[in-house]
PDB file of C-alpha atoms in Angstrom:
ATOM      1  CA  MET A  16      23.453   1.446  11.498  1.00 67.00           C
ATOM      2  CA  SER A  17      24.949   4.879  10.960  1.00 82.00           C
ATOM      3  CA  THR A  18      24.703   4.299   7.211  1.00 84.00           C
ATOM      4  CA  PHE A  19      20.925   4.374   7.504  1.00 86.00           C
ATOM      5  CA  TYR A  20      20.908   7.683   9.348  1.00 89.00           C
ATOM      6  CA  PHE A  21      23.324   9.286   6.919  1.00 91.00           C
ATOM      7  CA  ILE A  22      21.247   8.174   3.919  1.00 91.00           C
ATOM      8  CA  ALA A  23      18.024   9.206   5.663  1.00 91.00           C
ATOM      9  CA  PHE A  24      19.479  12.655   6.263  1.00 92.00           C
ATOM     10  CA  LEU A  25      20.426  12.872   2.600  1.00 93.00           C
ATOM     11  CA  SER A  26      16.913  11.841   1.498  1.00 93.00           C
ATOM     12  CA  ILE A  27      15.286  14.522   3.648  1.00 93.00           C
ATOM     13  CA  PHE A  28      17.821  17.130   2.563  1.00 93.00           C
ATOM     14  CA  PHE A  29      17.382  16.464  -1.154  1.00 93.00           C
ATOM     15  CA  SER A  30      13.603  16.249  -0.919  1.00 92.00           C
ATOM     16  CA  ILE A  31      13.532  19.665   0.762  1.00 91.00           C
ATOM     17  CA  LEU A  32      15.694  20.953  -2.077  1.00 92.00           C
ATOM     18  CA  VAL A  33      13.213  19.476  -4.584  1.00 90.00           C
ATOM     19  CA  ILE A  34      10.350  21.611  -3.335  1.00 89.00           C
ATOM     20  CA  SER A  35      12.433  24.726  -2.688  1.00 88.00           C
ATOM     21  CA  ALA A  36      14.494  24.993  -5.884  1.00 87.00           C
ATOM     22  CA  LYS A  37      13.430  27.940  -8.013  1.00 83.00           C
ATOM     23  CA  ASN A  38      14.299  26.388 -11.361  1.00 85.00           C
ATOM     24  CA  PRO A  39      12.159  23.319 -12.234  1.00 86.00           C
ATOM     25  CA  VAL A  40      15.124  21.654 -13.984  1.00 88.00           C
ATOM     26  CA  HIS A  41      17.183  21.844 -10.779  1.00 90.00           C
ATOM     27  CA  SER A  42      14.224  20.475  -8.916  1.00 90.00           C
ATOM     28  CA  ILE A  43      14.076  17.454 -11.238  1.00 91.00           C
ATOM     29  CA  LEU A  44      17.808  16.844 -10.804  1.00 91.00           C
ATOM     30  CA  TYR A  45      17.404  16.933  -7.018  1.00 93.00           C
ATOM     31  CA  LEU A  46      14.537  14.463  -7.408  1.00 92.00           C
ATOM     32  CA  VAL A  47      16.973  12.115  -9.195  1.00 92.00           C
ATOM     33  CA  LEU A  48      19.291  12.323  -6.186  1.00 93.00           C
ATOM     34  CA  THR A  49      16.381  11.685  -3.812  1.00 93.00           C
ATOM     35  CA  PHE A  50      15.395   8.580  -5.742  1.00 93.00           C
ATOM     36  CA  PHE A  51      19.009   7.437  -5.665  1.00 93.00           C
ATOM     37  CA  THR A  52      19.003   7.624  -1.875  1.00 94.00           C
ATOM     38  CA  PHE A  53      15.788   5.582  -1.902  1.00 93.00           C
ATOM     39  CA  THR A  54      17.571   2.971  -4.013  1.00 93.00           C
ATOM     40  CA  ILE A  55      20.294   2.816  -1.362  1.00 92.00           C
ATOM     41  CA  HIS A  56      17.596   2.336   1.277  1.00 90.00           C
ATOM     42  CA  TYR A  57      16.237  -0.618  -0.673  1.00 91.00           C
ATOM     43  CA  ILE A  58      19.704  -2.138  -0.957  1.00 89.00           C
ATOM     44  CA  LEU A  59      20.185  -1.727   2.796  1.00 87.00           C
ATOM     45  CA  LEU A  60      16.918  -3.603   3.297  1.00 86.00           C
ATOM     46  CA  ASN A  61      18.245  -6.287   0.908  1.00 86.00           C
ATOM     47  CA  ALA A  62      15.304  -5.723  -1.463  1.00 86.00           C
ATOM     48  CA  GLN A  63      17.490  -6.093  -4.526  1.00 88.00           C
ATOM     49  CA  PHE A  64      14.695  -6.482  -7.048  1.00 90.00           C
ATOM     50  CA  LEU A  65      13.029  -3.267  -5.863  1.00 90.00           C
ATOM     51  CA  ALA A  66      16.353  -1.453  -5.871  1.00 92.00           C
ATOM     52  CA  VAL A  67      16.950  -2.328  -9.515  1.00 92.00           C
ATOM     53  CA  VAL A  68      13.347  -1.567 -10.511  1.00 91.00           C
ATOM     54  CA  ASN A  69      13.473   1.749  -8.653  1.00 91.00           C
ATOM     55  CA  PHE A  70      16.705   2.588 -10.407  1.00 91.00           C
ATOM     56  CA  ILE A  71      15.393   1.744 -13.868  1.00 91.00           C
ATOM     57  CA  VAL A  72      11.767   2.850 -13.657  1.00 88.00           C
ATOM     58  CA  TYR A  73      11.984   5.944 -11.475  1.00 87.00           C
ATOM     59  CA  MET A  74      15.453   7.289 -12.191  1.00 87.00           C
ATOM     60  CA  GLY A  75      15.449   6.118 -15.781  1.00 87.00           C
ATOM     61  CA  ALA A  76      11.986   6.297 -17.242  1.00 87.00           C
ATOM     62  CA  ILE A  77       9.916   8.646 -15.118  1.00 88.00           C
ATOM     63  CA  LEU A  78      12.554  11.294 -14.567  1.00 88.00           C
ATOM     64  CA  VAL A  79      13.470  11.320 -18.256  1.00 89.00           C
ATOM     65  CA  LEU A  80       9.765  11.772 -18.995  1.00 88.00           C
ATOM     66  CA  PHE A  81       9.622  14.722 -16.594  1.00 88.00           C
ATOM     67  CA  LEU A  82      12.744  16.308 -18.020  1.00 88.00           C
ATOM     68  CA  TYR A  83      11.567  15.781 -21.582  1.00 87.00           C
ATOM     69  CA  THR A  84       8.181  17.373 -20.872  1.00 86.00           C
ATOM     70  CA  LEU A  85       9.866  20.297 -19.156  1.00 86.00           C
ATOM     71  CA  MET A  86      12.156  20.826 -22.130  1.00 85.00           C
ATOM     72  CA  LEU A  87       9.187  20.524 -24.476  1.00 83.00           C
ATOM     73  CA  ILE A  88       7.333  23.185 -22.529  1.00 81.00           C
ATOM     74  CA  ASN A  89       9.754  26.056 -22.814  1.00 70.00           C
ATOM     75  CA  LEU A  90       9.417  27.773 -19.460  1.00 65.00           C
ATOM     76  CA  ASN A  91      12.391  30.084 -19.749  1.00 60.00           C
ATOM     77  CA  LYS A  92      10.261  32.952 -20.928  1.00 54.00           C
ATOM     78  CA  GLU A  93       8.926  33.962 -17.565  1.00 57.00           C
ATOM     79  CA  ALA A  94       9.836  32.812 -14.114  1.00 56.00           C
ATOM     80  CA  GLU A  95       7.284  30.981 -12.030  1.00 60.00           C
ATOM     81  CA  PRO A  96       5.056  33.516 -10.254  1.00 63.00           C
ATOM     82  CA  VAL A  97       5.501  33.290  -6.533  1.00 65.00           C
ATOM     83  CA  LYS A  98       2.663  32.790  -4.138  1.00 68.00           C
ATOM     84  CA  PRO A  99       1.953  35.437  -1.504  1.00 76.00           C
ATOM     85  CA  PHE A 100       4.071  35.197   1.603  1.00 80.00           C
ATOM     86  CA  MET A 101       1.151  34.362   3.873  1.00 82.00           C
ATOM     87  CA  VAL A 102       0.127  31.448   1.642  1.00 81.00           C
ATOM     88  CA  LYS A 103       3.681  30.083   1.813  1.00 82.00           C
ATOM     89  CA  ILE A 104       3.700  30.357   5.595  1.00 86.00           C
ATOM     90  CA  ALA A 105       0.332  28.596   5.719  1.00 85.00           C
ATOM     91  CA  ALA A 106       1.555  25.811   3.417  1.00 84.00           C
ATOM     92  CA  VAL A 107       4.711  25.164   5.457  1.00 86.00           C
ATOM     93  CA  PHE A 108       2.679  25.338   8.650  1.00 87.00           C
ATOM     94  CA  GLY A 109       0.131  22.828   7.325  1.00 87.00           C
ATOM     95  CA  GLY A 110       2.795  20.379   6.192  1.00 86.00           C
ATOM     96  CA  GLY A 111       4.655  20.774   9.463  1.00 88.00           C
ATOM     97  CA  ILE A 112       1.482  20.117  11.446  1.00 89.00           C
ATOM     98  CA  LEU A 113       0.947  16.931   9.436  1.00 88.00           C
ATOM     99  CA  ALA A 114       4.521  15.784  10.112  1.00 86.00           C
ATOM    100  CA  VAL A 115       4.271  16.556  13.835  1.00 88.00           C
ATOM    101  CA  ALA A 116       0.906  14.793  14.119  1.00 88.00           C
ATOM    102  CA  LEU A 117       2.166  11.659  12.335  1.00 85.00           C
ATOM    103  CA  VAL A 118       5.469  11.469  14.208  1.00 84.00           C
ATOM    104  CA  SER A 119       4.032  12.168  17.647  1.00 85.00           C
ATOM    105  CA  SER A 120       1.155   9.721  17.258  1.00 84.00           C
ATOM    106  CA  LEU A 121       3.606   7.042  16.131  1.00 81.00           C
ATOM    107  CA  LYS A 122       5.872   7.888  19.041  1.00 79.00           C
ATOM    108  CA  LEU A 123       2.978   7.236  21.412  1.00 80.00           C
ATOM    109  CA  LEU A 124       2.615   3.807  19.858  1.00 75.00           C
ATOM    110  CA  GLY A 125       5.935   2.889  21.394  1.00 69.00           C
ATOM    111  CA  VAL A 126       6.639  -0.165  19.248  1.00 65.00           C
ATOM    112  CA  SER A 127      10.280   0.039  18.305  1.00 70.00           C
ATOM    113  CA  ASP A 128      11.590  -3.411  17.525  1.00 74.00           C
ATOM    114  CA  PRO A 129      14.638  -3.408  15.288  1.00 76.00           C
ATOM    115  CA  VAL A 130      14.148  -4.380  11.655  1.00 74.00           C
ATOM    116  CA  VAL A 131      15.787  -7.779  11.400  1.00 75.00           C
ATOM    117  CA  LEU A 132      16.052  -9.579   8.109  1.00 72.00           C
ATOM    118  CA  LYS A 133      14.819 -13.051   9.024  1.00 73.00           C
ATOM    119  CA  ASN A 134      14.868 -14.480   5.524  1.00 73.00           C
ATOM    120  CA  PRO A 135      17.908 -13.165   3.601  1.00 73.00           C
ATOM    121  CA  ASP A 136      16.525 -14.030   0.144  1.00 76.00           C
ATOM    122  CA  LEU A 137      13.197 -12.301   0.758  1.00 79.00           C
ATOM    123  CA  GLY A 138      13.705  -9.521  -1.742  1.00 78.00           C
ATOM    124  CA  LEU A 139      15.502 -11.485  -4.428  1.00 84.00           C
ATOM    125  CA  VAL A 140      14.025 -11.953  -7.879  1.00 86.00           C
ATOM    126  CA  LYS A 141      13.533 -15.690  -7.439  1.00 87.00           C
ATOM    127  CA  ASN A 142      11.402 -15.375  -4.346  1.00 86.00           C
ATOM    128  CA  LEU A 143       9.431 -12.353  -5.541  1.00 87.00           C
ATOM    129  CA  GLY A 144       8.759 -13.961  -8.905  1.00 88.00           C
ATOM    130  CA  LYS A 145       7.261 -16.994  -7.218  1.00 88.00           C
ATOM    131  CA  VAL A 146       4.946 -14.801  -5.155  1.00 87.00           C
ATOM    132  CA  LEU A 147       4.108 -12.537  -8.066  1.00 88.00           C
ATOM    133  CA  PHE A 148       3.145 -15.298 -10.463  1.00 90.00           C
ATOM    134  CA  ASN A 149       1.271 -17.452  -7.972  1.00 90.00           C
ATOM    135  CA  GLU A 150      -0.794 -15.296  -5.645  1.00 89.00           C
ATOM    136  CA  PHE A 151      -0.738 -12.040  -7.579  1.00 90.00           C
ATOM    137  CA  LEU A 152      -1.137 -13.297 -11.146  1.00 92.00           C
ATOM    138  CA  LEU A 153      -4.502 -11.613 -11.750  1.00 93.00           C
ATOM    139  CA  PRO A 154      -3.433  -8.178 -10.417  1.00 91.00           C
ATOM    140  CA  PHE A 155      -0.281  -8.476 -12.518  1.00 91.00           C
ATOM    141  CA  GLU A 156      -2.314  -9.003 -15.692  1.00 93.00           C
ATOM    142  CA  ILE A 157      -4.691  -6.191 -14.727  1.00 93.00           C
ATOM    143  CA  SER A 158      -1.742  -3.844 -14.226  1.00 92.00           C
ATOM    144  CA  SER A 159      -0.595  -4.644 -17.750  1.00 93.00           C
ATOM    145  CA  VAL A 160      -4.048  -3.612 -18.998  1.00 94.00           C
ATOM    146  CA  LEU A 161      -3.713  -0.437 -16.901  1.00 93.00           C
ATOM    147  CA  LEU A 162      -0.377   0.407 -18.504  1.00 92.00           C
ATOM    148  CA  LEU A 163      -1.777  -0.215 -21.983  1.00 94.00           C
ATOM    149  CA  SER A 164      -4.780   2.012 -21.353  1.00 94.00           C
ATOM    150  CA  ALA A 165      -2.542   4.712 -19.862  1.00 92.00           C
ATOM    151  CA  MET A 166      -0.364   4.606 -22.974  1.00 91.00           C
ATOM    152  CA  VAL A 167      -3.358   4.877 -25.289  1.00 93.00           C
ATOM    153  CA  GLY A 168      -4.798   7.683 -23.166  1.00 91.00           C
ATOM    154  CA  ALA A 169      -1.528   9.617 -23.147  1.00 90.00           C
ATOM    155  CA  VAL A 170      -1.174   9.368 -26.904  1.00 89.00           C
ATOM    156  CA  LEU A 171      -4.799  10.402 -27.357  1.00 89.00           C
ATOM    157  CA  LEU A 172      -4.449  13.375 -25.014  1.00 86.00           C
ATOM    158  CA  ALA A 173      -1.164  14.673 -26.313  1.00 82.00           C
ATOM    159  CA  THR A 174      -1.865  14.525 -30.029  1.00 83.00           C
ATOM    160  CA  LYS A 175      -2.878  17.822 -31.513  1.00 75.00           C
ATOM    161  CA  GLU A 176      -6.448  18.057 -32.672  1.00 71.00           C
ATOM    162  CA  LYS A 177      -6.826  18.669 -36.343  1.00 68.00           C
ATOM    163  CA  GLU A 178      -8.591  21.770 -37.454  1.00 64.00           C
ATOM    164  CA  PRO A 179     -12.158  20.888 -38.355  1.00 63.00           C
ATOM    165  CA  LYS A 180     -12.529  21.112 -42.098  1.00 61.00           C
ATOM    166  CA  ALA A 181     -14.953  23.651 -43.379  1.00 60.00           C
ATOM    167  CA  THR A 182     -18.042  21.909 -44.550  1.00 57.00           C
ATOM    168  CA  ILE A 183     -19.420  22.796 -47.871  1.00 55.00           C
TER     169      ILE A 183
ATOM    170  CA  MET B  28      25.542  -8.551   0.856  1.00 57.00           C
ATOM    171  CA  GLU B  29      26.084 -10.134   4.231  1.00 59.00           C
ATOM    172  CA  SER B  30      27.774  -7.049   5.621  1.00 59.00           C
ATOM    173  CA  LEU B  31      25.135  -4.773   4.081  1.00 59.00           C
ATOM    174  CA  THR B  32      22.275  -6.632   5.675  1.00 58.00           C
ATOM    175  CA  ARG B  33      24.062  -6.598   8.986  1.00 59.00           C
ATOM    176  CA  THR B  34      24.100  -2.816   8.977  1.00 53.00           C
ATOM    177  CA  ILE B  35      20.314  -2.595   9.246  1.00 57.00           C
ATOM    178  CA  GLN B  36      20.062  -5.015  12.134  1.00 62.00           C
ATOM    179  CA  ALA B  37      20.000  -2.267  14.709  1.00 69.00           C
ATOM    180  CA  VAL B  38      17.712   0.264  12.984  1.00 80.00           C
ATOM    181  CA  PRO B  39      14.377   0.390  14.829  1.00 83.00           C
ATOM    182  CA  LEU B  40      11.196   0.159  12.775  1.00 84.00           C
ATOM    183  CA  ASN B  41      10.059   3.491  14.203  1.00 85.00           C
ATOM    184  CA  HIS B  42      12.866   5.321  12.458  1.00 86.00           C
ATOM    185  CA  TYR B  43      11.734   4.040   9.089  1.00 88.00           C
ATOM    186  CA  ILE B  44       8.219   5.244   9.926  1.00 88.00           C
ATOM    187  CA  PHE B  45       9.547   8.665  10.949  1.00 88.00           C
ATOM    188  CA  LEU B  46      11.585   8.980   7.770  1.00 91.00           C
ATOM    189  CA  SER B  47       8.584   8.097   5.617  1.00 92.00           C
ATOM    190  CA  ALA B  48       6.292  10.453   7.549  1.00 91.00           C
ATOM    191  CA  ILE B  49       8.735  13.336   7.164  1.00 91.00           C
ATOM    192  CA  ILE B  50       9.220  12.783   3.448  1.00 93.00           C
ATOM    193  CA  PHE B  51       5.462  12.407   2.949  1.00 92.00           C
ATOM    194  CA  SER B  52       4.934  15.730   4.730  1.00 92.00           C
ATOM    195  CA  ILE B  53       7.587  17.362   2.545  1.00 92.00           C
ATOM    196  CA  GLY B  54       5.619  16.119  -0.464  1.00 92.00           C
ATOM    197  CA  VAL B  55       2.399  17.599   0.946  1.00 91.00           C
ATOM    198  CA  MET B  56       4.231  20.885   1.529  1.00 91.00           C
ATOM    199  CA  GLY B  57       5.441  20.875  -2.062  1.00 90.00           C
ATOM    200  CA  VAL B  58       1.905  20.396  -3.361  1.00 90.00           C
ATOM    201  CA  LEU B  59       0.701  23.313  -1.239  1.00 88.00           C
ATOM    202  CA  LEU B  60       3.665  25.592  -1.925  1.00 86.00           C
ATOM    203  CA  ARG B  61       4.344  25.457  -5.619  1.00 84.00           C
ATOM    204  CA  ARG B  62       2.292  26.718  -8.532  1.00 82.00           C
ATOM    205  CA  ASN B  63       4.159  24.929 -11.282  1.00 84.00           C
ATOM    206  CA  ALA B  64       2.133  21.853 -12.258  1.00 85.00           C
ATOM    207  CA  ILE B  65       5.232  19.749 -13.003  1.00 88.00           C
ATOM    208  CA  VAL B  66       6.745  20.441  -9.577  1.00 89.00           C
ATOM    209  CA  ILE B  67       3.414  19.468  -7.999  1.00 90.00           C
ATOM    210  CA  PHE B  68       3.600  16.185  -9.896  1.00 90.00           C
ATOM    211  CA  MET B  69       7.105  15.651  -8.578  1.00 91.00           C
ATOM    212  CA  SER B  70       5.874  16.190  -5.031  1.00 93.00           C
ATOM    213  CA  VAL B  71       3.229  13.524  -5.619  1.00 92.00           C
ATOM    214  CA  GLU B  72       6.019  11.188  -6.774  1.00 91.00           C
ATOM    215  CA  LEU B  73       7.890  11.963  -3.558  1.00 92.00           C
ATOM    216  CA  MET B  74       4.843  10.942  -1.514  1.00 93.00           C
ATOM    217  CA  LEU B  75       4.448   7.707  -3.487  1.00 93.00           C
ATOM    218  CA  ASN B  76       8.105   6.897  -2.918  1.00 93.00           C
ATOM    219  CA  SER B  77       7.923   7.434   0.819  1.00 93.00           C
ATOM    220  CA  VAL B  78       4.999   5.005   0.984  1.00 93.00           C
ATOM    221  CA  ASN B  79       7.015   2.521  -1.093  1.00 93.00           C
ATOM    222  CA  LEU B  80       9.898   2.701   1.349  1.00 93.00           C
ATOM    223  CA  LEU B  81       7.586   2.152   4.297  1.00 92.00           C
ATOM    224  CA  LEU B  82       5.948  -0.856   2.622  1.00 92.00           C
ATOM    225  CA  THR B  83       9.373  -2.375   1.970  1.00 91.00           C
ATOM    226  CA  ALA B  84      10.481  -1.786   5.552  1.00 89.00           C
ATOM    227  CA  PHE B  85       7.343  -3.445   6.898  1.00 89.00           C
ATOM    228  CA  SER B  86       7.745  -6.298   4.421  1.00 89.00           C
ATOM    229  CA  VAL B  87      11.272  -6.962   5.685  1.00 88.00           C
ATOM    230  CA  TYR B  88      10.141  -6.555   9.290  1.00 85.00           C
ATOM    231  CA  ARG B  89       7.349  -9.116   8.919  1.00 84.00           C
ATOM    232  CA  GLY B  90       9.304 -11.393   6.598  1.00 84.00           C
ATOM    233  CA  ASP B  91       6.435 -11.312   4.091  1.00 84.00           C
ATOM    234  CA  ALA B  92       7.144 -10.873   0.388  1.00 86.00           C
ATOM    235  CA  ALA B  93       3.647  -9.562  -0.417  1.00 88.00           C
ATOM    236  CA  GLY B  94       4.640  -6.043   0.633  1.00 89.00           C
ATOM    237  CA  GLN B  95       7.403  -5.885  -1.956  1.00 90.00           C
ATOM    238  CA  VAL B  96       5.056  -7.184  -4.661  1.00 91.00           C
ATOM    239  CA  PHE B  97       2.699  -4.378  -3.689  1.00 92.00           C
ATOM    240  CA  VAL B  98       5.516  -1.856  -4.129  1.00 92.00           C
ATOM    241  CA  PHE B  99       6.002  -3.247  -7.620  1.00 91.00           C
ATOM    242  CA  PHE B 100       2.327  -2.591  -8.398  1.00 92.00           C
ATOM    243  CA  ILE B 101       2.581   0.931  -7.003  1.00 92.00           C
ATOM    244  CA  MET B 102       5.516   1.581  -9.328  1.00 91.00           C
ATOM    245  CA  ALA B 103       3.461   0.403 -12.332  1.00 91.00           C
ATOM    246  CA  LEU B 104       0.620   2.661 -11.211  1.00 91.00           C
ATOM    247  CA  ALA B 105       2.986   5.629 -10.790  1.00 90.00           C
ATOM    248  CA  ALA B 106       4.323   5.118 -14.313  1.00 89.00           C
ATOM    249  CA  ALA B 107       0.785   5.126 -15.737  1.00 91.00           C
ATOM    250  CA  GLU B 108      -0.156   8.174 -13.674  1.00 91.00           C
ATOM    251  CA  VAL B 109       2.891  10.132 -14.786  1.00 90.00           C
ATOM    252  CA  ALA B 110       2.289   9.326 -18.453  1.00 90.00           C
ATOM    253  CA  VAL B 111      -1.341  10.474 -18.378  1.00 91.00           C
ATOM    254  CA  GLY B 112      -0.636  13.463 -16.116  1.00 90.00           C
ATOM    255  CA  LEU B 113       2.195  14.805 -18.238  1.00 90.00           C
ATOM    256  CA  ALA B 114       0.044  14.391 -21.358  1.00 90.00           C
ATOM    257  CA  ILE B 115      -2.650  16.466 -19.656  1.00 88.00           C
ATOM    258  CA  ILE B 116      -0.043  19.102 -18.693  1.00 87.00           C
ATOM    259  CA  VAL B 117       1.210  19.295 -22.270  1.00 87.00           C
ATOM    260  CA  MET B 118      -2.370  19.747 -23.468  1.00 86.00           C
ATOM    261  CA  ILE B 119      -3.024  22.455 -20.857  1.00 84.00           C
ATOM    262  CA  TYR B 120       0.142  24.240 -21.944  1.00 85.00           C
ATOM    263  CA  ARG B 121      -0.958  24.081 -25.548  1.00 83.00           C
ATOM    264  CA  ASN B 122      -4.307  25.656 -24.712  1.00 81.00           C
ATOM    265  CA  THR B 123      -3.302  28.272 -22.135  1.00 80.00           C
ATOM    266  CA  ASN B 124       0.440  28.821 -22.807  1.00 78.00           C
ATOM    267  CA  SER B 125       1.179  28.348 -19.110  1.00 76.00           C
ATOM    268  CA  ILE B 126       1.401  25.559 -16.584  1.00 77.00           C
ATOM    269  CA  ASP B 127       0.533  27.769 -13.652  1.00 79.00           C
ATOM    270  CA  ILE B 128      -2.265  25.998 -11.819  1.00 78.00           C
ATOM    271  CA  ASN B 129      -3.918  29.276 -10.861  1.00 76.00           C
ATOM    272  CA  VAL B 130      -4.768  29.832 -14.519  1.00 75.00           C
ATOM    273  CA  LEU B 131      -6.956  26.754 -14.277  1.00 76.00           C
ATOM    274  CA  ASN B 132      -9.328  28.154 -11.672  1.00 75.00           C
ATOM    275  CA  ARG B 133     -12.102  28.173 -14.222  1.00 73.00           C
ATOM    276  CA  LEU B 134     -12.253  24.391 -13.695  1.00 69.00           C
ATOM    277  CA  LYS B 135     -14.080  25.190 -10.472  1.00 63.00           C
ATOM    278  CA  TRP B 136     -17.286  25.891 -12.313  1.00 58.00           C
TER     279      TRP B 136
END
């Protein structure tokens, strides 16, 4: 039980560091740590498939993509311009209001049953595969089309346009 | 695994909801605070992840595997979104030599 609270504290701590770090590279590295704590959350919930996928897709692929783009865009020339102090105060205030509203409204709900794992092999690959390829076969295929179109779109967007040739 | 799953037996569902709400709000704060487009993207990823965690917690709570399949779809969607978004950021950088979002205020018209 205390493991959950320790890991939850770490997730909140690292995610605050993500948005407050001055250097974007540090911010990405803190994001890696945040995602690692999320992986531990998944393992605690015995969602082993999601833990592995989170580890590979988020910490492997997406974060490498972020880091690669950041290295490609050489930002070391000038530091990020800071927003005015009042805007920062307003942003923190707005986010804090959202957090307080969500937490207090959920507190009023009063439902607080403990999370009990009724079916221990709920999050295993065998069980999830059966669900994924029976009920969710069509969305699965559509998501593959989505990934293909995203790949084509990214390549199309990121390629440099050729200079239009001078017509005779 | 048996000992790991026993550790969550006593965690109330509310605490998972609070954790996700707090991390979601931190993501919203990051979007409002920062001017670097890449950091804003990372805050969006943080929000997506908090929703993923909440879906998994509810899936375990209800004993229904559909929630975890949904998390899988959200991860596929996040990968597609990041690929297209970072391509757009690279293109913006190539055209304006900056990824400060305030440079892009001409998009308003």
